[in-house]
Short mmCIF file of C-alpha atoms and ligand atoms in Angstrom, two decimals:
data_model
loop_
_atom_site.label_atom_id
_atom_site.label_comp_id
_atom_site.label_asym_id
_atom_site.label_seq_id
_atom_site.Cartn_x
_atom_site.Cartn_y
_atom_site.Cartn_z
CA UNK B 142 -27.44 -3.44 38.68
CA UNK B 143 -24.75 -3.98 40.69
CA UNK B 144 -22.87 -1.28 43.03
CA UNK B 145 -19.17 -0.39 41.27
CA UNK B 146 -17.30 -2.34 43.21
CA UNK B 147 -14.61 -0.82 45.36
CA UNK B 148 -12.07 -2.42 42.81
CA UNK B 149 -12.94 -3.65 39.50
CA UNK B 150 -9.88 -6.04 38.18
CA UNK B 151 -8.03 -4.49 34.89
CA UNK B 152 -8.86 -6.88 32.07
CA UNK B 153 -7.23 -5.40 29.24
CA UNK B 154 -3.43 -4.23 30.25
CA UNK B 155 -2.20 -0.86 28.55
CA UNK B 156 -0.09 -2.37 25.69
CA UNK B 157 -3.23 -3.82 24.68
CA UNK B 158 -5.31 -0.93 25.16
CA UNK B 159 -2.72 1.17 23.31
CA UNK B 160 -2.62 -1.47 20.09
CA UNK B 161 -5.99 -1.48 19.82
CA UNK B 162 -6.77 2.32 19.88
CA UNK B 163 -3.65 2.64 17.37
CA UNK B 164 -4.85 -0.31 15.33
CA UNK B 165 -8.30 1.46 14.53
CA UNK B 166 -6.25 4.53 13.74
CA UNK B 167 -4.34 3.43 11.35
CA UNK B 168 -6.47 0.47 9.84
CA UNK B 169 -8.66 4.32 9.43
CA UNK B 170 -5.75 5.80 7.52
CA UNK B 171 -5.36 2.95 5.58
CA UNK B 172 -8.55 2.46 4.67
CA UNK B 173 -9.27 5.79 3.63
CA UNK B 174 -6.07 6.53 1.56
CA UNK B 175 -6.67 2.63 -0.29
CA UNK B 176 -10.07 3.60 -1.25
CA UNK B 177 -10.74 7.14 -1.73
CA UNK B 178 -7.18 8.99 -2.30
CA UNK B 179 -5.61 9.46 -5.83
CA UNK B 180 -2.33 7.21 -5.91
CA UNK B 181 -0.11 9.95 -4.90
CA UNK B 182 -0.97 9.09 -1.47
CA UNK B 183 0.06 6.19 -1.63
CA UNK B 184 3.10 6.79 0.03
CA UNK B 185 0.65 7.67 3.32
CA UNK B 186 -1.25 4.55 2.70
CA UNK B 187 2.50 3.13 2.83
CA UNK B 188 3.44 4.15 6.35
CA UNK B 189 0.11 3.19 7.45
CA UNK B 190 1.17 -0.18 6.67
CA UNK B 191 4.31 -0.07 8.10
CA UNK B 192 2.99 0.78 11.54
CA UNK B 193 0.49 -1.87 11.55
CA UNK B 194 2.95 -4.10 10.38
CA UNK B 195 4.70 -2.91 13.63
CA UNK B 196 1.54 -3.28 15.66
CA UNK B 197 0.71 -6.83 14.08
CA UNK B 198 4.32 -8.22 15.42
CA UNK B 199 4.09 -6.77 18.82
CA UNK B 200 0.33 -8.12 19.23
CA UNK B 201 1.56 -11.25 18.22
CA UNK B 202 4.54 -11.13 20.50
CA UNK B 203 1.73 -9.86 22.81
CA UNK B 204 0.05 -12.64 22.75
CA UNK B 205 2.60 -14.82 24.27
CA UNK B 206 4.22 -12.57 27.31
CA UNK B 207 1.37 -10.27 27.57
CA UNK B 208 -0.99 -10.64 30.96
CA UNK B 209 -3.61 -13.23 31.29
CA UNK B 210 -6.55 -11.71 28.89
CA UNK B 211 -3.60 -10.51 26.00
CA UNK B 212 -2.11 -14.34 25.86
CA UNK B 213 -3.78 -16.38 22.78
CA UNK B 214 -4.53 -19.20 25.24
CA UNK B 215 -6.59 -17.99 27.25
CA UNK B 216 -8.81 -17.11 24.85
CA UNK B 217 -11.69 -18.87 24.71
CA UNK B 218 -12.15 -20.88 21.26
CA UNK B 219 -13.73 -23.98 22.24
CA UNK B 220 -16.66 -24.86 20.32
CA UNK B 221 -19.34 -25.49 23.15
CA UNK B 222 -18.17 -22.12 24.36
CA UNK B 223 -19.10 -20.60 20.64
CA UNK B 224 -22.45 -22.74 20.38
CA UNK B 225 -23.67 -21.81 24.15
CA UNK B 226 -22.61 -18.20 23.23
CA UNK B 227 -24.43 -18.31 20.09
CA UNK B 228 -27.29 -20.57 21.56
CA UNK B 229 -27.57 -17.57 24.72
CA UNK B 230 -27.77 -14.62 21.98
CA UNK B 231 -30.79 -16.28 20.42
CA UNK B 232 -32.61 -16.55 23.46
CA UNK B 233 -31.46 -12.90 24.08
CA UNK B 234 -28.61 -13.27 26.85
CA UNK B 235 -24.94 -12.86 26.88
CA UNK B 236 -23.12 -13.58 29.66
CA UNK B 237 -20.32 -10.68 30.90
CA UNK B 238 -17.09 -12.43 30.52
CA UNK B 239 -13.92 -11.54 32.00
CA UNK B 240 -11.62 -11.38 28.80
CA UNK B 241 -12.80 -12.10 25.31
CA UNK B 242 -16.30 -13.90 25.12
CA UNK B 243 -15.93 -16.65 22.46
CA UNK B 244 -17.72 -15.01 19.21
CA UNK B 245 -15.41 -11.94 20.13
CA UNK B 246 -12.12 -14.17 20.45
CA UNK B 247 -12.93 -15.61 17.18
CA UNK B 248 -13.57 -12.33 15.37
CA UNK B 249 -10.24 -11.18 17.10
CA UNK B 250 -8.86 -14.19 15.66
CA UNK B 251 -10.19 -13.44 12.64
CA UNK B 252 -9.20 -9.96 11.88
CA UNK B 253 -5.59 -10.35 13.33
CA UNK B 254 -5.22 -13.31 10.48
CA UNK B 255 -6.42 -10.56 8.22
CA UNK B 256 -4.83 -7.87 8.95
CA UNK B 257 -1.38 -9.92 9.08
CA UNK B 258 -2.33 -11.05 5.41
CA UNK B 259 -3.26 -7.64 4.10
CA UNK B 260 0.26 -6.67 5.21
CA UNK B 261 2.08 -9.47 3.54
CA UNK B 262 0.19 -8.97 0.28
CA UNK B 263 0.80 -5.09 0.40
CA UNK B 264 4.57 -5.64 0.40
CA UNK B 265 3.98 -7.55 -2.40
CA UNK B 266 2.32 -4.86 -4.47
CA UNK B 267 4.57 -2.47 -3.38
CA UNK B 268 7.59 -4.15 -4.45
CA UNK B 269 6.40 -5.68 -7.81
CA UNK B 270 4.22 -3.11 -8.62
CA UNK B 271 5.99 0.20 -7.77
CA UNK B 272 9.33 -1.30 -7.70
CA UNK B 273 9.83 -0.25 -3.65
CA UNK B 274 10.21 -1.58 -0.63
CA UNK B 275 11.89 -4.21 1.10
CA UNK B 276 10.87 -6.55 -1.70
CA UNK B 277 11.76 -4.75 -4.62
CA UNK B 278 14.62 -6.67 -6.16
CA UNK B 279 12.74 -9.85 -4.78
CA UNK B 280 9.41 -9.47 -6.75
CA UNK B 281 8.13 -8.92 -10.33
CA UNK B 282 5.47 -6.58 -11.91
CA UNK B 283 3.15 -9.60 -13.18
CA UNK B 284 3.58 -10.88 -8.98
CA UNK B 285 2.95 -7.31 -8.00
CA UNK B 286 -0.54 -7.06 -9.88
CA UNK B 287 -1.30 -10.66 -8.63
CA UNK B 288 -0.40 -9.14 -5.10
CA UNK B 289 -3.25 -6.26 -5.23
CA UNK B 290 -5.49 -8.65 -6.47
CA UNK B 291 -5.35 -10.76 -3.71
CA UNK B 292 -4.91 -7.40 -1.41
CA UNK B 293 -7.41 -6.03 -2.43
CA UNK B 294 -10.26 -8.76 -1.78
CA UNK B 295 -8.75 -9.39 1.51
CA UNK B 296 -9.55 -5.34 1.88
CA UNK B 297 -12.93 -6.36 1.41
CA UNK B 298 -13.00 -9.19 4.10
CA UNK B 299 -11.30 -6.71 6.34
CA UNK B 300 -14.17 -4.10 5.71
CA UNK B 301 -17.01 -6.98 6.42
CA UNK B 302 -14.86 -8.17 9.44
CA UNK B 303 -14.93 -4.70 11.26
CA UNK B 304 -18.70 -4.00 10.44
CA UNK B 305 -19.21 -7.55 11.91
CA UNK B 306 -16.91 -6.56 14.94
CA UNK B 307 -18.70 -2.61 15.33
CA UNK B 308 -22.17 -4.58 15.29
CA UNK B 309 -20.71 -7.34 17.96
CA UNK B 310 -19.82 -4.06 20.06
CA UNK B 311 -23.23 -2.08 19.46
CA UNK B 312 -25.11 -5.54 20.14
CA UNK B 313 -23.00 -5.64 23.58
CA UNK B 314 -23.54 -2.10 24.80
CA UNK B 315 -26.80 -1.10 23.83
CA UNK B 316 -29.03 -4.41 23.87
CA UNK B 317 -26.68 -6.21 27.00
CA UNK B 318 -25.53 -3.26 28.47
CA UNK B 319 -22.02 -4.15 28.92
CA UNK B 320 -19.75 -1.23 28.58
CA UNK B 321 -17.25 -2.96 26.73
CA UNK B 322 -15.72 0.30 24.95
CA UNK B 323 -15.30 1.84 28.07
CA UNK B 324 -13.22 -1.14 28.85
CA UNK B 325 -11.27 -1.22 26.14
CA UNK B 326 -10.15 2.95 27.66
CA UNK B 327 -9.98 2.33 31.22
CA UNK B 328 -8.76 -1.40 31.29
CA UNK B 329 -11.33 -2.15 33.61
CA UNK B 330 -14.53 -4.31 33.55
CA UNK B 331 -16.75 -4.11 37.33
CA UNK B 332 -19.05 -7.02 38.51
CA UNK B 333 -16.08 -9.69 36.81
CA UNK B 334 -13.99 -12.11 38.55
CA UNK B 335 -10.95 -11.78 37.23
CA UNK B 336 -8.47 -15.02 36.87
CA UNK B 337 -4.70 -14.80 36.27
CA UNK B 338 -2.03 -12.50 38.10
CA UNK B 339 -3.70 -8.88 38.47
CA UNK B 340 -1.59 -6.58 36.06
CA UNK B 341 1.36 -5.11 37.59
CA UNK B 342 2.40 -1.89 36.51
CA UNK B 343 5.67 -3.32 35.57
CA UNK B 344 4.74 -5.98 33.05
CA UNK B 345 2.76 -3.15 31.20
CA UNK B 346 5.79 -0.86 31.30
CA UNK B 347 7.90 -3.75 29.42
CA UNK B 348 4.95 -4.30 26.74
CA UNK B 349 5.55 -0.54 25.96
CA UNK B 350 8.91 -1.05 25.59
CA UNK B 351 8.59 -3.97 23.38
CA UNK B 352 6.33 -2.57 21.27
CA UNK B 353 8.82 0.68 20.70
CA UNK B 354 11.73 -1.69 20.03
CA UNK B 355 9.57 -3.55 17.26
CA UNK B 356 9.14 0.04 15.64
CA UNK B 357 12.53 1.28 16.22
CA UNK B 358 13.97 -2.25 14.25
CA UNK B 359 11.24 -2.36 11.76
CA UNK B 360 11.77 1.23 10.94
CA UNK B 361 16.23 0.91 11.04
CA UNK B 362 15.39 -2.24 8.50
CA UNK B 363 12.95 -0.60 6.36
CA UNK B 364 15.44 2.33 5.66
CA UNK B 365 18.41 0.18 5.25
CA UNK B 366 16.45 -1.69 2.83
CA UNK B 367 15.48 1.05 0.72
CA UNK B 368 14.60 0.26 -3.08
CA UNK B 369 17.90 -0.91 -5.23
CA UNK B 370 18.71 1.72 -7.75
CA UNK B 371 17.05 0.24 -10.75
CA UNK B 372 20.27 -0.61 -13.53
CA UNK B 373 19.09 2.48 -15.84
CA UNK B 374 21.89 3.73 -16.97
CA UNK B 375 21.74 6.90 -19.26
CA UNK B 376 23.55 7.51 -22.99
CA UNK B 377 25.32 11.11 -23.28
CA UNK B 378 24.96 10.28 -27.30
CA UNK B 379 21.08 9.32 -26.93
CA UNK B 380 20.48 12.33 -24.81
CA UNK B 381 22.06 14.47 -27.26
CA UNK B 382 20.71 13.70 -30.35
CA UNK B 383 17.36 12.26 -29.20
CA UNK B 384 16.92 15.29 -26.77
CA UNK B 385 16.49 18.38 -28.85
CA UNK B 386 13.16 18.23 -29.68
CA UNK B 387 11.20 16.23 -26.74
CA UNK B 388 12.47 14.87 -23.77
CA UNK B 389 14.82 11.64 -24.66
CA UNK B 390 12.19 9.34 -23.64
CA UNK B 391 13.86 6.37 -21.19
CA UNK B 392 13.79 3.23 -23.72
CA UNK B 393 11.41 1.02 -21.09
CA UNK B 394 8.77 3.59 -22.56
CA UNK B 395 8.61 1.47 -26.06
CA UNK B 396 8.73 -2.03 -27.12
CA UNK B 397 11.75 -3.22 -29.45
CA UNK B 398 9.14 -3.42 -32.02
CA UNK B 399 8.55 -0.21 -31.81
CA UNK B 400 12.39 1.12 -31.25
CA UNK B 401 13.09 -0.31 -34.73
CA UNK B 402 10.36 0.77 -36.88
CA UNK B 403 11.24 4.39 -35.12
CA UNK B 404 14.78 3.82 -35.87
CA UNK B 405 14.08 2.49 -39.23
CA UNK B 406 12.36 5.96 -40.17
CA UNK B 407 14.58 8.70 -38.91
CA UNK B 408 14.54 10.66 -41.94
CA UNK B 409 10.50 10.97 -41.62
CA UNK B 410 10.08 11.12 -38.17
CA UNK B 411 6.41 12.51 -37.12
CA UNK B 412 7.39 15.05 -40.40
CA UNK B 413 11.12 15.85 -39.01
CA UNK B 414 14.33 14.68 -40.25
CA UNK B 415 16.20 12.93 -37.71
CA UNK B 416 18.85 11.20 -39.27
CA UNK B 417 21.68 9.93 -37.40
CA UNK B 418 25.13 9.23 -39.01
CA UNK B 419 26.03 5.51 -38.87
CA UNK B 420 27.99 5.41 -36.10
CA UNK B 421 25.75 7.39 -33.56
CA UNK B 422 22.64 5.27 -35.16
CA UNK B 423 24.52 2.08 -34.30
CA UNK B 424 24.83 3.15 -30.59
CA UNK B 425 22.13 4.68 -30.20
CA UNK B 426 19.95 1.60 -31.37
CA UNK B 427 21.84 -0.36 -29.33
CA UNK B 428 21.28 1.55 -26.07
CA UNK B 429 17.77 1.53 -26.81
CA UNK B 430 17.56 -2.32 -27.37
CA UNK B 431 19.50 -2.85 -24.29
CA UNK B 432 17.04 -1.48 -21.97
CA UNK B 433 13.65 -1.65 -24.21
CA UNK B 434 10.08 -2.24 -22.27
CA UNK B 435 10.51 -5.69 -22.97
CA UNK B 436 13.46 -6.08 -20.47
CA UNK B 437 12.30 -3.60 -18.11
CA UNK B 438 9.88 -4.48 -15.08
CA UNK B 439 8.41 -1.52 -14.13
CA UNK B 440 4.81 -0.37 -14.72
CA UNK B 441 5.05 2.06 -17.41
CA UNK B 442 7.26 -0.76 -19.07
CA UNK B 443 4.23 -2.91 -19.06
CA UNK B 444 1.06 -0.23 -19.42
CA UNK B 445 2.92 1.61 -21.81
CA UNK B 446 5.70 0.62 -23.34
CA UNK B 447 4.52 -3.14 -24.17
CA UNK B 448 0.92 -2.00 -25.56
CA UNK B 449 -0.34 -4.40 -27.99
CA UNK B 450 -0.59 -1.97 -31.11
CA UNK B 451 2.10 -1.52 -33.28
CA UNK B 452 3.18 1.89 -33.45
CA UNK B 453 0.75 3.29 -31.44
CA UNK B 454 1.93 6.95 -29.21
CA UNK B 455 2.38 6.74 -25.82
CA UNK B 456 -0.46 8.82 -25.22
CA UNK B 457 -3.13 7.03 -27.33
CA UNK B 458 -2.65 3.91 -24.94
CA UNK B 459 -5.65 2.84 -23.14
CA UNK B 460 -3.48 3.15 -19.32
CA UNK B 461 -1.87 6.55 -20.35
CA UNK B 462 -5.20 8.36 -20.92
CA UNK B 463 -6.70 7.13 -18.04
CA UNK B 464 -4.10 8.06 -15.67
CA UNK B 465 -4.36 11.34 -17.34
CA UNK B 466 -8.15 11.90 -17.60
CA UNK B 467 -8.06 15.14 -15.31
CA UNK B 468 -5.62 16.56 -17.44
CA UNK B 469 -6.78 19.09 -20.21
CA UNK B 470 -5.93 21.17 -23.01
CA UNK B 471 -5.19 24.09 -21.38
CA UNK B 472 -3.10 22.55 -18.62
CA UNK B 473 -0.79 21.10 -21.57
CA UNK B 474 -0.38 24.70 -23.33
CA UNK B 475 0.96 25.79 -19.71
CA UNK B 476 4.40 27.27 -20.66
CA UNK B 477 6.73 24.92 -18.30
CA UNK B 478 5.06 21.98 -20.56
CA UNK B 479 4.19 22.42 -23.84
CA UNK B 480 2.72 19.13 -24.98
CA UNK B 481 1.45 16.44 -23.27
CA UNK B 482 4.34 14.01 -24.67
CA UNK B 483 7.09 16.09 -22.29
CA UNK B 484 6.69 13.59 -19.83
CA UNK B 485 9.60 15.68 -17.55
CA UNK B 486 7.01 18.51 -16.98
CA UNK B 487 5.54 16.68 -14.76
CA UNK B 488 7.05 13.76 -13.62
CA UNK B 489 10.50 14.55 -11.86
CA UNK B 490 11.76 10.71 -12.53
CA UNK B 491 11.21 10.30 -16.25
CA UNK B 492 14.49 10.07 -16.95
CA UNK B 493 15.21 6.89 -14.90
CA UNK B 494 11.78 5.26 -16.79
CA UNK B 495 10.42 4.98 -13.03
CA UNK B 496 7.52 7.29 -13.03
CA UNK B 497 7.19 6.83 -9.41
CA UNK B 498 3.81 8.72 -8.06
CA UNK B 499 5.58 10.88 -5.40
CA UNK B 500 7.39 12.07 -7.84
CA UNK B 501 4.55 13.79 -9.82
CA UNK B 502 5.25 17.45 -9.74
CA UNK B 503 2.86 19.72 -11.93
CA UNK B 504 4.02 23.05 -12.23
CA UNK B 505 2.47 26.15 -10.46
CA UNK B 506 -0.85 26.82 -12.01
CA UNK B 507 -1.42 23.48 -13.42
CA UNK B 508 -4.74 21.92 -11.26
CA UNK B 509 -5.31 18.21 -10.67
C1 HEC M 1320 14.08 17.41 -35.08
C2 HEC M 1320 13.34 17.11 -33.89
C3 HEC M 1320 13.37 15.66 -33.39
C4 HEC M 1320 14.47 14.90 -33.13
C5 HEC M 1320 15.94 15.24 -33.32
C6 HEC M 1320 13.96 13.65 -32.63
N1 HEC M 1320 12.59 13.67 -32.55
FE1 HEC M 1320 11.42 12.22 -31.80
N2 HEC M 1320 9.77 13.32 -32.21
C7 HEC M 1320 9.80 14.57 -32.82
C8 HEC M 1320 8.44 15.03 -32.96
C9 HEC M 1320 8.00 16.35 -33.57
C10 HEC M 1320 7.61 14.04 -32.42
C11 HEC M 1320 6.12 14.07 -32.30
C12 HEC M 1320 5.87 14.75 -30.97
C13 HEC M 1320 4.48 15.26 -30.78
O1 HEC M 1320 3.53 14.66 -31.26
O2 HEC M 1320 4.38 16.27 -30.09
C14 HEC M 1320 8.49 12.97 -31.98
C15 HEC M 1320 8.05 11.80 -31.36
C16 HEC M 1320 8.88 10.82 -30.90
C17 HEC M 1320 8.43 9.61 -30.25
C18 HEC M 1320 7.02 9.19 -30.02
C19 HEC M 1320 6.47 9.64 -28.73
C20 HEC M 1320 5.09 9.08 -28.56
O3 HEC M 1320 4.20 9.86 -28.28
O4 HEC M 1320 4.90 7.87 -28.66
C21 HEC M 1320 9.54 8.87 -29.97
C22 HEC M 1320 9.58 7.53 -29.26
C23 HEC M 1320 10.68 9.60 -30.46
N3 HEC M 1320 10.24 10.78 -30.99
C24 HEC M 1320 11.96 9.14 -30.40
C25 HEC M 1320 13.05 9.84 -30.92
C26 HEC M 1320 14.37 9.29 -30.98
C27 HEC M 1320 14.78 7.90 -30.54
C28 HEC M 1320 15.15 10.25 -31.49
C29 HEC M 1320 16.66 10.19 -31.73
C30 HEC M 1320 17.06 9.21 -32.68
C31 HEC M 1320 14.32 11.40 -31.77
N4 HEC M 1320 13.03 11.10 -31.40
C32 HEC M 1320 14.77 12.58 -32.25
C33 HEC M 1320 10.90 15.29 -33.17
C34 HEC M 1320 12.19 14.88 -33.03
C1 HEC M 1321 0.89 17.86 -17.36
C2 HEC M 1321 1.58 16.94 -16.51
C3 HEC M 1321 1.89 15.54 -17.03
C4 HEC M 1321 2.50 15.19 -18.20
C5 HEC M 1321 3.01 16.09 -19.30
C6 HEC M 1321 2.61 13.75 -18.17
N1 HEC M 1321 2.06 13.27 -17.02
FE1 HEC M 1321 2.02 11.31 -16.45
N2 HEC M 1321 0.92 11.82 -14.81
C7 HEC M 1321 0.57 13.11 -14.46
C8 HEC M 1321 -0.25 13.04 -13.27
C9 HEC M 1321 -0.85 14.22 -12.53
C10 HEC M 1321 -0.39 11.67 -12.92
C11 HEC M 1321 -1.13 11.06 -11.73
C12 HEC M 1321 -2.51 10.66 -12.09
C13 HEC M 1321 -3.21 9.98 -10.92
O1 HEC M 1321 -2.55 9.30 -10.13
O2 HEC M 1321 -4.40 10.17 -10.80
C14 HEC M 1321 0.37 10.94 -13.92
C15 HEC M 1321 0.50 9.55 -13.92
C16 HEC M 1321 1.35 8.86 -14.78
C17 HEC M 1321 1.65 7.47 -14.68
C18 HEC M 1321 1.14 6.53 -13.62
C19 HEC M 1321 2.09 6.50 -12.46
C20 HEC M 1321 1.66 5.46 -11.46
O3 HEC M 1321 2.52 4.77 -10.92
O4 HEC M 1321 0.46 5.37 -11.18
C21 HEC M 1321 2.51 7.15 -15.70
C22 HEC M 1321 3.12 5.81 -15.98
C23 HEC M 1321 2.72 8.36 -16.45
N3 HEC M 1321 1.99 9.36 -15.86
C24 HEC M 1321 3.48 8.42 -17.58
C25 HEC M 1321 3.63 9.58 -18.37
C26 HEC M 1321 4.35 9.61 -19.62
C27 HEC M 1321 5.04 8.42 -20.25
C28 HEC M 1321 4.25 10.88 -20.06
C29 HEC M 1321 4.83 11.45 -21.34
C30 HEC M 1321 4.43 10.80 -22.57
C31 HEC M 1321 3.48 11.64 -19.08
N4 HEC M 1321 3.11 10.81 -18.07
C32 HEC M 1321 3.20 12.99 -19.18
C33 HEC M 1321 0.94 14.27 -15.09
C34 HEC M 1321 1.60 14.33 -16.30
#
């Protein structure tokens, strides 16, 4: 081994340190909250995407103005480079290289692609699926489902890609004894020649200050860009009448189909007379037609309200009693909800047919 030297060149300036030590953060966060959490934490798994989002732009910003080892072209992609790499591994030797060696620049390459196309795909979801977001009034459910398809295999690539990239780094410290996580804190790498300007304090100082604009205009546009208020407008006369007895369920929550056979059969309605005079039973069929689950775009619209089944409840479809399954009995009887079918218990938005999941609100003793 060499002595330290009396000045090993930094490799890695702090922007990039900083990215990369908030990147594994909050690809962590994301991770965790996409695979293990119930969906009201979504809204975490949200902001996680929002600052990598934030971290994604500045690296690729980054990776034009950054210092010599941050730019993209100095990394080195060549093929010889990759087959004398891989050619030197098999015969049990990798060379220390200043920045990226070429497998590594690759797998950097690799994951950034990734990562920028997780991001893409989660707006997608978010906006079609949960109607939020900067592309809510852009996207539809049906794109929105098509989204987490898509977002969730390239989860899976991610997941390979980082067990590929944690071996790469075991391989390099442990079997080559380059400390290349230590490098990654200190900026530093000793016994390398470095080539390009040294770092000057000053260049680092203006990646920070990129990379703080980039969040401070991603977050003023994400806010400003809130979800549109969906067009669900509310009927004093459907409320009144259709209120008494359950909630006045938002119309997305049926089909028209089912509106009219529901209409059709006031006088016997689940062995209560609801009749309407002709008047309020005009309007009121009306409003319901107007905004039925066939014109409505949200998810309960689709999961619930356009089941296949004529006639069937709410809570008999297949989606409602899975999203319910940790639900019992007993937590229904609980006085602040009755019966299962008083939807407002619970969720705080029923009203405005979102059912959004941060706005799920069981009352105090309920567990879930
Ligand atoms: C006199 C009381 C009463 C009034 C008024 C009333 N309902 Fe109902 N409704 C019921 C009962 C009881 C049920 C069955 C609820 C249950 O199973 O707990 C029901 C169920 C429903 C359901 C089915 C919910 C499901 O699970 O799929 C819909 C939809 C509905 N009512 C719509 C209406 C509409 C529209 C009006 C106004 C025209 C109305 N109701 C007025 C008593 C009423
Ligand atoms: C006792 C409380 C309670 C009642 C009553 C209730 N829900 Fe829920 N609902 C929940 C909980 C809790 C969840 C979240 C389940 C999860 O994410 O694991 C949920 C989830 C949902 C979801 C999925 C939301 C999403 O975006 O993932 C929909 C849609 C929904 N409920 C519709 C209804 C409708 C319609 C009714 C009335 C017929 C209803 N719920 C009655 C507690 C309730």
């Amino acid at each position: 081994m060499n002595a330290p030297q009396e000045k090993s060149p930094i490799i890695w300036d702090l922007p990039l340190r900083f990215f990369h030590w908030s990147m594994v953060a909050v690809v962590f966060t994301a991770a965790v909250t996409g695979y293990f959490f119930e969906e009201w934490w979504l809204d975490v798994h949200v902001y996680a995407g929002y600052a990598l989002t934030c971290l994604l732009i500045f690296r690729l910003i980054w990776g034009f103005l950054g210092s010599y080892y941050s730019r993209f072209h100095t990394f080195p992609l060549s093929r010889n480079g990759v087959v004398t790499h891989l050619k030197n591994l098999l015969k049990g030797k990798s060379e220390q290289h200043a920045g990226h060696n070429p497998v590594g620049a690759w797998m950097i390459v690799g994951l950034l692609a990734t990562l920028c196309l997780l991001v893409v795909s989660g707006f997608i979801v978010w906006g079609g699926q949960e109607n939020k977001g900067p592309l809510a009034s852009l996207i539809g459910y049906q794109f929105g489902e098509w989204g987490e398809e898509i977002h969730e295999t390239l989860a899976g690539i991610l997941m390979f890609a980082i067990s590929i990239h944690l071996l790469g780094v075991l391989v390099e410290t442990f079997i080559f004894k380059h400390p290349i996580v230590q490098a990654m804190i200190t900026g530093r790498k000793e016994g390398v020649s470095a080539t390009g300007k040294p770092v000057s304090i000053w260049h680092s100082l203006a990646g920070m200050l990129i990379l703080i604009g980039v969040g401070a205009a991603f977050s003023y546009w994400i806010t400003t860009k809130q979800q549109p208020p969906m067009a669900m407008s509310s009927n004093e006369t459907y409320q009144q009448e259709c209120g008494d007895c359950h909630p006045a369920y938002h119309p997305s929550l049926r089909s028209q189909n089912d509106w009219q056979q529901i209409m059709n059969n006031l006088s016997d309605h689940y062995g209560e007379d609801a009749s309407l005079d002709a008047t309020t039973y005009q309007e009121i069929t009306a409003f319901l037609n107007s905004q039925n689950a066939n014109t409505f775009d949200t998810e309960v619209a689709h999961k619930v309200g356009r089941h296949d089944t004529p006639n069937q409840r709410m809570t008999q479809t297949r989606y409602w009693q899975k999203k319910h399954d940790e639900l019992t009995e007993t937590d229904y009887s609980h006085p602040d909800i009755g019966s299962k079918v008083n939807c407002n218990a619970c969720h705080k938005d029923a009203d405005s047919g979102r059912f959004d999941d941060d706005q799920i609100k069981l009352p105090k003793g309920v567990h879930s």
